[in-house]
Amino acid sequence: MNLAARLNKKSNKSTNPTALPKASDKKNTDHADHYFDIKTRIHDRLIDMIDLSLLDTLSELEMRAEVAKVAEGLLWEEFQNAPLNLAERKRMLSEIQDEVIGLGPLEPYIKDPTVNDILVNGYNQVYVERAGKLEATPARFKDDNHLRKIIDRIVSMVGRRIDESQPLCDARLLDGSRVNAIIPPLAIDGPSLSIRKFSKDPLETADLIGFGAFTEGMAELMDGIVKSRLNVLISGGTGSGKTTLLNCLSRSIPEDERIVTIEDAAELQLKQDHVVRLETRPANIEGKGEISMRELVKNCLRMRPDRIIVGECRSSEALDMLQAMNTGHDGSLTTIHANTARDALMRLETMISMAGLNLNPLSMKRYISSAIDIIIQATRMVDGSRRVISIQEITGMEGEMITMQEIFAYEQTGVSAEGKVEGYFTARGIRPKFAEKLERMGYNFPASMFQATPKPERKE
């Protein structure tokens, strides 16, 4: 007996059909409330009838087919006079499938490859980001409890929890997408959910060149930087493409090297085979069992890594990361939230001080300057495009200041009538000090590569 037959057998023993809401001349909002009311009642009856263990034995396509079959039977049996047209009935069946198997109203945007971010401000306000621009969507949840159920489903899938004692949570979906959820009392107007999606086919360097994120010459230089085992810090604001850039740079790591990645919520998509992925763990309901980023960085040093990749330095783990870079684990990569390369260095100093060591500022700066070789600054422009606007080399110390020299930069010249940022990439006319190391490793770059590009004439 298939699932639909079992469910229908159970439905014969169910209670009498629920009375229909009266159809009358009402506003669109009232019609929407009728729609949600009917869908919720069908969904609730379906959940009462379904043996969830049966669903676990089926593929997603089979589950959707069986759930749709039973839901359609309930809809025609109990709500045949419902004020819904055929298109709304089909839409409702699809949404019920998403409620039972997926993430409810968010499921279409999870599947939409053009959507990068899904931002739920409240049960009745959902935004998505496409091509760097935010736009409102017609999606909505029935109420705060409906949204909470979806949040609970997400966090429980990866062994996390969210409740009044721990009202915020970082998690990830099974496809690697990053999730942040926050609920009352911290979220004043009700639960809030943010999903940063990641493509099943991550962007490659050639894709970013095609998008105008950087030039072929910059890509060649970054490839040589990684292969020559220089320590790289990728800096940028929220949504500037730091993780995408880190994924692309990681492609240059040779296959015969052992890579250990450390993240709060696993999202890196490395293509190499020899990769060990580590992820932090929050405290349990008793406040015990937390494994921090810093503990994982310390532990990975005992795992014989050739490369250490820290998804993002946020706190005192920066000290341990720098120690690893300074003690033979060269070629390490990490990211940091900062608006400029100079700001990134200042943030590193702040993070090191959070480790509780009484290092004087000068020693701290010397430590940073000896550990980091390259800072790559990524930025999301006003038109939503993402670009590498600066590649800088740390050259050492001058007095009490860390000295840097810019190798490549992006110069913005204006904004077009269509709102697109206009500008050009240019070298700064400086041959980097690390060029000698690259040459010893077999990477020879012509002097012309570092010559400054003249400013193009503006088209009238």
mmCIF file of C-alpha atoms in Angstrom, residues 161 165-166 283-289:
data_model
loop_
_atom_site.group_PDB
_atom_site.id
_atom_site.type_symbol
_atom_site.label_atom_id
_atom_site.label_comp_id
_atom_site.label_asym_id
_atom_site.label_seq_id
_atom_site.Cartn_x
_atom_site.Cartn_y
_atom_site.Cartn_z
ATOM 1 C CA ARG A 161 18.557 25.161 18.812
ATOM 2 C CA SER A 165 17.402 31.078 26.596
ATOM 3 C CA GLN A 166 19.353 31.237 23.317
ATOM 4 C CA ALA A 283 26.750 25.551 24.023
ATOM 5 C CA ASN A 284 23.993 23.070 24.890
ATOM 6 C CA ILE A 285 20.862 23.868 26.855
ATOM 7 C CA GLU A 286 22.886 23.717 30.074
ATOM 8 C CA GLY A 287 25.403 26.235 28.756
ATOM 9 C CA LYS A 288 28.134 23.622 28.333
ATOM 10 C CA GLY A 289 29.930 21.978 25.433
#
